[in-house]
Amino acid sequence: MNKNWILLFCLTLVIFGLAGSYFYFTSISPLLAHNSDTFYVEEREGQLVTLGNRSLLGSIKLDKVKVNQNQYPSEAFVIKSSIKEGLPISEFESHEKVDIEEVVMNRHANPQKQLEELRSGKLKEEEAVVHGLYVLHSEEINQILISYSILGISYEEHLIIP
């Protein structure tokens, strides 16, 4: 009889532990997105958003990007660059553009942590990578909605443009 109670207690702890971990994991957004700069190209407004992955568990896959009131932008793409080079604002045409659906950011791709690790010598310059999301639209951009997934769980990140 005691063995059954101990087994039931252990099973209950495991279930609550898994449920708690799931809710904790899904409540924290692993995408790190910072509005970096506004620019203009051929009479279109553009926003450069610096992206990173602060997840310890998996890679982030971008799904789609929308602007303002659920509109698709004129153009949206990602440029992957080294932290040393930085992200271009005016001459991004010379860099390789990656379609949104093809972007996968590996875990620990957090630009702030990478800078700290570079300064402390834990990371080499060649290993430090930054992702820049370029969003171009024919109208003024007031907000950006980034849809992405990690470990099969979908998230949305809303950025308000001041």
C-alpha positions as semicolon CSV with decimal commas, in nm:
position;residue;x (nm);y (nm);z (nm)
1;M;0,000;0,000;0,000
2;N;0,282;0,244;0,086
3;K;0,457;0,172;-0,244
4;N;0,145;0,273;-0,436
5;W;0,123;0,606;-0,249
6;I;0,491;0,679;-0,308
7;L;0,457;0,593;-0,676
8;L;0,145;0,811;-0,708
9;F;0,321;1,099;-0,529
10;C;0,626;1,075;-0,757
11;L;0,408;1,057;-1,067
12;T;0,213;1,364;-0,952
13;L;0,538;1,557;-0,895
14;V;0,661;1,467;-1,244
15;I;0,332;1,574;-1,406
16;F;0,326;1,906;-1,218
17;G;0,693;1,961;-1,298
18;L;0,639;1,904;-1,670
19;A;0,325;2,120;-1,676
20;G;0,499;2,400;-1,487
21;S;0,801;2,387;-1,717
22;Y;0,577;2,400;-2,024
23;F;0,382;2,703;-1,899
24;Y;0,702;2,880;-1,793
25;F;0,865;2,812;-2,129
26;T;0,563;2,928;-2,330
27;S;0,518;3,245;-2,124
28;I;0,868;3,377;-2,200
29;S;0,934;3,502;-2,551
30;P;1,272;3,369;-2,667
31;L;1,299;3,614;-2,959
32;L;1,505;3,921;-2,884
33;A;1,397;4,205;-3,115
34;H;1,510;4,565;-3,097
35;N;1,404;4,843;-3,331
36;S;1,734;4,984;-3,449
37;D;1,679;5,249;-3,710
38;T;1,447;5,405;-3,967
39;F;1,566;5,454;-4,326
40;Y;1,417;5,538;-4,666
41;V;1,469;5,358;-4,997
42;E;1,297;5,457;-5,323
43;E;1,013;5,644;-5,148
44;R;0,951;5,355;-4,909
45;E;1,001;5,368;-4,534
46;G;1,222;5,098;-4,390
47;Q;1,283;4,968;-4,042
48;L;1,591;4,778;-3,935
49;V;1,523;4,542;-3,645
50;T;1,808;4,362;-3,472
51;L;1,713;4,003;-3,390
52;G;1,858;3,748;-3,152
53;N;1,772;3,421;-2,981
54;R;1,791;3,408;-2,603
55;S;1,652;3,054;-2,582
56;L;1,861;2,787;-2,419
57;L;1,665;2,504;-2,578
58;G;1,636;2,547;-2,952
59;S;1,659;2,742;-3,273
60;I;1,409;3,008;-3,376
61;K;1,245;2,981;-3,718
62;L;1,086;3,298;-3,853
63;D;0,744;3,247;-4,013
64;K;0,614;3,584;-4,133
65;V;0,635;3,958;-4,083
66;K;0,345;4,203;-4,098
67;V;0,324;4,577;-4,046
68;N;0,065;4,823;-3,915
69;Q;-0,284;4,674;-3,918
70;N;-0,199;4,321;-4,034
71;Q;-0,059;4,425;-4,374
72;Y;0,222;4,248;-4,551
73;P;0,518;4,481;-4,611
74;S;0,641;4,569;-4,959
75;E;0,960;4,379;-4,884
76;A;1,102;4,196;-4,583
77;F;1,428;4,004;-4,557
78;V;1,709;3,925;-4,315
79;I;2,078;3,998;-4,347
80;K;2,319;3,792;-4,138
81;S;2,642;3,971;-4,053
82;S;2,932;3,952;-3,813
83;I;2,920;4,173;-3,506
84;K;3,246;4,331;-3,621
85;E;3,093;4,442;-3,955
86;G;2,756;4,535;-3,810
87;L;2,435;4,574;-4,006
88;P;2,429;4,809;-4,306
89;I;2,160;5,076;-4,327
90;S;2,212;5,244;-4,661
91;E;2,397;4,993;-4,879
92;F;2,235;4,663;-4,784
93;E;2,190;4,564;-5,151
94;S;2,550;4,440;-5,159
95;H;2,482;4,190;-4,877
96;E;2,315;3,853;-4,915
97;K;1,942;3,875;-4,841
98;V;1,771;3,576;-4,680
99;D;1,395;3,521;-4,715
100;I;1,199;3,534;-4,390
101;E;1,084;3,171;-4,412
102;E;1,444;3,049;-4,453
103;V;1,582;3,220;-4,141
104;V;1,685;2,996;-3,853
105;M;1,859;3,156;-3,556
106;N;2,057;2,910;-3,349
107;R;2,036;2,916;-2,972
108;H;2,263;3,158;-2,790
109;A;2,248;3,405;-3,083
110;N;2,193;3,694;-2,843
111;P;2,387;4,002;-2,963
112;Q;2,431;4,151;-2,614
113;K;2,566;3,829;-2,466
114;Q;2,790;3,780;-2,767
115;L;2,942;4,126;-2,711
116;E;3,006;4,041;-2,345
117;E;3,167;3,711;-2,444
118;L;3,381;3,888;-2,706
119;R;3,507;4,136;-2,448
120;S;3,587;3,860;-2,199
121;G;3,759;3,647;-2,464
122;K;3,516;3,354;-2,446
123;L;3,403;3,405;-2,808
124;K;3,599;3,469;-3,127
125;E;3,496;3,752;-3,362
126;E;3,423;3,505;-3,643
127;E;3,169;3,322;-3,425
128;A;2,971;3,632;-3,325
129;V;2,677;3,678;-3,563
130;V;2,396;3,933;-3,571
131;H;2,069;3,908;-3,766
132;G;1,905;4,219;-3,907
133;L;1,541;4,217;-4,017
134;Y;1,478;4,476;-4,289
135;V;1,115;4,574;-4,338
136;L;1,023;4,808;-4,626
137;H;0,673;4,945;-4,679
138;S;0,509;5,208;-4,901
139;E;0,339;5,369;-4,599
140;E;0,469;5,482;-4,262
141;I;0,544;5,185;-4,037
142;N;0,383;5,216;-3,692
143;Q;0,419;4,859;-3,572
144;I;0,583;4,535;-3,678
145;L;0,447;4,188;-3,602
146;I;0,702;3,906;-3,617
147;S;0,563;3,551;-3,614
148;Y;0,807;3,273;-3,533
149;S;0,828;2,927;-3,381
150;I;1,061;2,738;-3,153
151;L;1,031;2,368;-3,073
152;G;0,696;2,364;-3,253
153;I;0,548;2,639;-3,035
154;S;0,434;2,954;-3,220
155;Y;0,498;3,303;-3,086
156;E;0,435;3,660;-3,197
157;E;0,647;3,962;-3,114
158;H;0,490;4,309;-3,148
159;L;0,718;4,608;-3,194
160;I;0,573;4,957;-3,166
161;I;0,763;5,212;-3,374
162;P;0,776;5,553;-3,205
